[in-house]
PDB file of C-alpha atoms in Angstrom:
ATOM      1  CA  MET A 587      -8.184  33.448 -75.233  1.00 69.00           C
ATOM      2  CA  LEU A 588      -8.509  29.899 -73.988  1.00 71.00           C
ATOM      3  CA  ALA A 589     -12.041  29.541 -75.275  1.00 72.00           C
ATOM      4  CA  ARG A 590     -11.495  31.901 -78.223  1.00 77.00           C
ATOM      5  CA  ARG A 591     -14.231  34.178 -76.925  1.00 83.00           C
ATOM      6  CA  GLN A 592     -14.698  36.886 -74.347  1.00 88.00           C
ATOM      7  CA  LEU A 593     -14.787  35.611 -70.814  1.00 88.00           C
ATOM      8  CA  PHE A 594     -17.262  38.240 -69.582  1.00 92.00           C
ATOM      9  CA  PRO A 595     -19.183  39.600 -72.623  1.00 93.00           C
ATOM     10  CA  GLY A 596     -21.483  41.928 -70.718  1.00 94.00           C
ATOM     11  CA  ARG A 597     -24.080  43.990 -72.547  1.00 97.00           C
ATOM     12  CA  ASN A 598     -23.524  46.779 -70.018  1.00 96.00           C
ATOM     13  CA  TYR A 599     -21.617  47.257 -66.781  1.00 92.00           C
ATOM     14  CA  LEU A 600     -24.315  45.666 -64.606  1.00 92.00           C
ATOM     15  CA  HIS A 601     -24.635  42.610 -66.832  1.00 95.00           C
ATOM     16  CA  GLN A 602     -20.863  42.281 -66.958  1.00 94.00           C
ATOM     17  CA  LEU A 603     -20.702  42.385 -63.159  1.00 93.00           C
ATOM     18  CA  GLN A 604     -23.356  39.649 -63.008  1.00 94.00           C
ATOM     19  CA  LEU A 605     -21.245  37.495 -65.338  1.00 95.00           C
ATOM     20  CA  ILE A 606     -18.155  38.092 -63.216  1.00 95.00           C
ATOM     21  CA  LEU A 607     -20.038  37.169 -60.029  1.00 95.00           C
ATOM     22  CA  ALA A 608     -21.320  33.990 -61.697  1.00 94.00           C
ATOM     23  CA  VAL A 609     -17.705  32.862 -62.158  1.00 94.00           C
ATOM     24  CA  LEU A 610     -15.880  34.367 -59.170  1.00 95.00           C
ATOM     25  CA  GLY A 611     -18.721  33.918 -56.722  1.00 95.00           C
ATOM     26  CA  THR A 612     -19.803  36.701 -54.416  1.00 95.00           C
ATOM     27  CA  PRO A 613     -17.121  38.737 -52.664  1.00 94.00           C
ATOM     28  CA  PRO A 614     -16.454  37.851 -49.023  1.00 92.00           C
ATOM     29  CA  PRO A 615     -17.979  40.143 -46.358  1.00 92.00           C
ATOM     30  CA  ALA A 616     -14.603  41.635 -45.399  1.00 92.00           C
ATOM     31  CA  LEU A 617     -14.024  42.739 -48.970  1.00 93.00           C
ATOM     32  CA  LEU A 618     -17.564  44.088 -49.300  1.00 93.00           C
ATOM     33  CA  ALA A 619     -17.006  46.156 -46.168  1.00 92.00           C
ATOM     34  CA  ALA A 620     -14.036  47.809 -47.885  1.00 92.00           C
ATOM     35  CA  VAL A 621     -16.127  48.992 -50.855  1.00 91.00           C
ATOM     36  CA  GLY A 622     -16.321  52.759 -50.466  1.00 91.00           C
ATOM     37  CA  ALA A 623     -19.370  53.481 -52.613  1.00 92.00           C
ATOM     38  CA  GLU A 624     -22.545  52.636 -50.692  1.00 94.00           C
ATOM     39  CA  ARG A 625     -24.591  51.982 -53.864  1.00 93.00           C
ATOM     40  CA  VAL A 626     -22.003  49.537 -55.169  1.00 91.00           C
ATOM     41  CA  ARG A 627     -21.758  47.788 -51.804  1.00 93.00           C
ATOM     42  CA  ALA A 628     -25.566  47.517 -51.576  1.00 94.00           C
ATOM     43  CA  TYR A 629     -25.769  46.141 -55.116  1.00 93.00           C
ATOM     44  CA  LEU A 630     -23.121  43.507 -54.415  1.00 93.00           C
ATOM     45  CA  GLN A 631     -24.816  42.564 -51.149  1.00 94.00           C
ATOM     46  CA  SER A 632     -28.110  42.072 -53.005  1.00 94.00           C
ATOM     47  CA  PHE A 633     -26.750  38.863 -54.542  1.00 93.00           C
ATOM     48  CA  PRO A 634     -27.203  35.642 -52.579  1.00 94.00           C
ATOM     49  CA  PRO A 635     -23.915  34.106 -51.422  1.00 94.00           C
ATOM     50  CA  ARG A 636     -22.422  32.041 -54.204  1.00 93.00           C
ATOM     51  CA  PRO A 637     -19.194  30.017 -54.308  1.00 95.00           C
ATOM     52  CA  PRO A 638     -16.749  30.461 -57.181  1.00 95.00           C
ATOM     53  CA  LEU A 639     -17.219  28.325 -60.269  1.00 93.00           C
ATOM     54  CA  PRO A 640     -14.271  25.972 -60.868  1.00 91.00           C
ATOM     55  CA  LEU A 641     -12.457  27.207 -63.957  1.00 90.00           C
ATOM     56  CA  GLU A 642     -12.257  23.617 -65.183  1.00 88.00           C
ATOM     57  CA  ALA A 643     -16.054  23.639 -65.453  1.00 87.00           C
ATOM     58  CA  LEU A 644     -15.986  26.890 -67.388  1.00 86.00           C
ATOM     59  CA  PHE A 645     -13.386  25.808 -69.936  1.00 84.00           C
ATOM     60  CA  GLY A 646     -14.089  22.080 -70.147  1.00 80.00           C
ATOM     61  CA  GLU A 647     -11.823  20.127 -72.469  1.00 76.00           C
ATOM     62  CA  VAL A 648      -9.713  23.150 -73.390  1.00 74.00           C
ATOM     63  CA  GLY A 649      -8.993  23.794 -69.725  1.00 68.00           C
ATOM     64  CA  ALA A 650      -8.098  20.166 -69.124  1.00 72.00           C
ATOM     65  CA  LYS A 651      -5.413  20.448 -71.805  1.00 82.00           C
ATOM     66  CA  GLU A 652      -4.004  23.651 -70.307  1.00 84.00           C
ATOM     67  CA  PRO A 653      -3.944  23.287 -66.504  1.00 89.00           C
ATOM     68  CA  ALA A 654      -1.116  25.833 -66.218  1.00 91.00           C
ATOM     69  CA  ALA A 655      -3.256  28.384 -68.064  1.00 90.00           C
ATOM     70  CA  LEU A 656      -6.151  27.782 -65.685  1.00 91.00           C
ATOM     71  CA  ALA A 657      -3.846  28.138 -62.699  1.00 93.00           C
ATOM     72  CA  LEU A 658      -2.615  31.520 -63.959  1.00 94.00           C
ATOM     73  CA  LEU A 659      -6.128  32.654 -64.819  1.00 93.00           C
ATOM     74  CA  GLY A 660      -7.238  31.697 -61.322  1.00 93.00           C
ATOM     75  CA  ARG A 661      -4.498  33.924 -59.895  1.00 95.00           C
ATOM     76  CA  MET A 662      -5.657  36.783 -62.138  1.00 95.00           C
ATOM     77  CA  LEU A 663      -9.368  36.512 -61.378  1.00 95.00           C
ATOM     78  CA  ARG A 664      -9.430  37.715 -57.784  1.00 95.00           C
ATOM     79  CA  PHE A 665     -11.642  40.396 -56.311  1.00 91.00           C
ATOM     80  CA  ASP A 666      -9.009  41.513 -53.832  1.00 92.00           C
ATOM     81  CA  PRO A 667      -6.202  43.305 -55.684  1.00 91.00           C
ATOM     82  CA  ARG A 668      -3.786  42.313 -52.901  1.00 92.00           C
ATOM     83  CA  GLU A 669      -4.378  38.662 -53.841  1.00 94.00           C
ATOM     84  CA  ARG A 670      -4.351  39.223 -57.611  1.00 95.00           C
ATOM     85  CA  VAL A 671      -1.174  38.429 -59.527  1.00 96.00           C
ATOM     86  CA  GLY A 672       0.525  41.513 -60.973  1.00 92.00           C
ATOM     87  CA  ALA A 673       1.704  41.860 -64.562  1.00 87.00           C
ATOM     88  CA  GLU A 674       5.378  41.299 -63.771  1.00 85.00           C
ATOM     89  CA  GLU A 675       4.650  38.234 -61.651  1.00 91.00           C
ATOM     90  CA  ALA A 676       2.255  36.871 -64.297  1.00 91.00           C
ATOM     91  CA  LEU A 677       4.980  37.157 -66.932  1.00 88.00           C
ATOM     92  CA  GLY A 678       7.137  34.909 -64.745  1.00 88.00           C
ATOM     93  CA  ASP A 679       4.411  32.259 -64.460  1.00 92.00           C
ATOM     94  CA  PRO A 680       5.277  28.797 -65.863  1.00 91.00           C
ATOM     95  CA  PHE A 681       2.463  29.072 -68.418  1.00 91.00           C
ATOM     96  CA  LEU A 682       4.107  32.126 -69.988  1.00 89.00           C
ATOM     97  CA  ALA A 683       7.705  30.938 -69.529  1.00 85.00           C
ATOM     98  CA  LYS A 684       8.319  30.413 -73.244  1.00 86.00           C
ATOM     99  CA  TYR A 685       7.327  34.044 -73.925  1.00 84.00           C
ATOM    100  CA  HIS A 686       9.156  35.535 -70.943  1.00 80.00           C
ATOM    101  CA  ASP A 687      12.515  37.232 -71.473  1.00 81.00           C
ATOM    102  CA  PRO A 688      13.456  39.257 -68.388  1.00 79.00           C
ATOM    103  CA  GLU A 689      16.162  41.033 -70.404  1.00 81.00           C
ATOM    104  CA  ASP A 690      13.607  42.278 -72.949  1.00 81.00           C
ATOM    105  CA  GLU A 691      10.746  43.462 -70.765  1.00 74.00           C
ATOM    106  CA  PRO A 692      11.008  47.139 -69.930  1.00 74.00           C
ATOM    107  CA  GLU A 693       9.222  48.448 -66.883  1.00 76.00           C
ATOM    108  CA  CYS A 694       6.890  51.391 -67.135  1.00 76.00           C
ATOM    109  CA  VAL A 695       7.968  54.378 -65.095  1.00 78.00           C
ATOM    110  CA  PRO A 696       5.011  55.823 -63.169  1.00 76.00           C
ATOM    111  CA  ALA A 697       3.831  59.100 -64.709  1.00 77.00           C
ATOM    112  CA  PHE A 698       3.153  60.565 -61.254  1.00 72.00           C
ATOM    113  CA  ASP A 699       2.858  59.560 -57.636  1.00 69.00           C
ATOM    114  CA  PHE A 700      -0.377  59.885 -55.700  1.00 64.00           C
TER     115      PHE A 700
END
């Protein structure tokens, strides 16, 4: 939304993963070790180590005008789901404060429990 275009416009799932890796960098070894599917782990390990791209570089002038948006996006774009901001927490982020009304945001009841 910041750039008024898709962030990862992959032509297929492999291309989309390549685009994601170009921005987020390669996953750390500890996270790769947790990948259950051997083929997926091998594919991810086939990429040379790469640091994350600063979001400011990706969004340029637009990002410079919206540092709070970049900060929230940075919290959303994490490989490790334990580090990734959840929907409820994201709604409380300063960038979304003007849209956030805790009294008018129902919570979804889980359909079932694993």
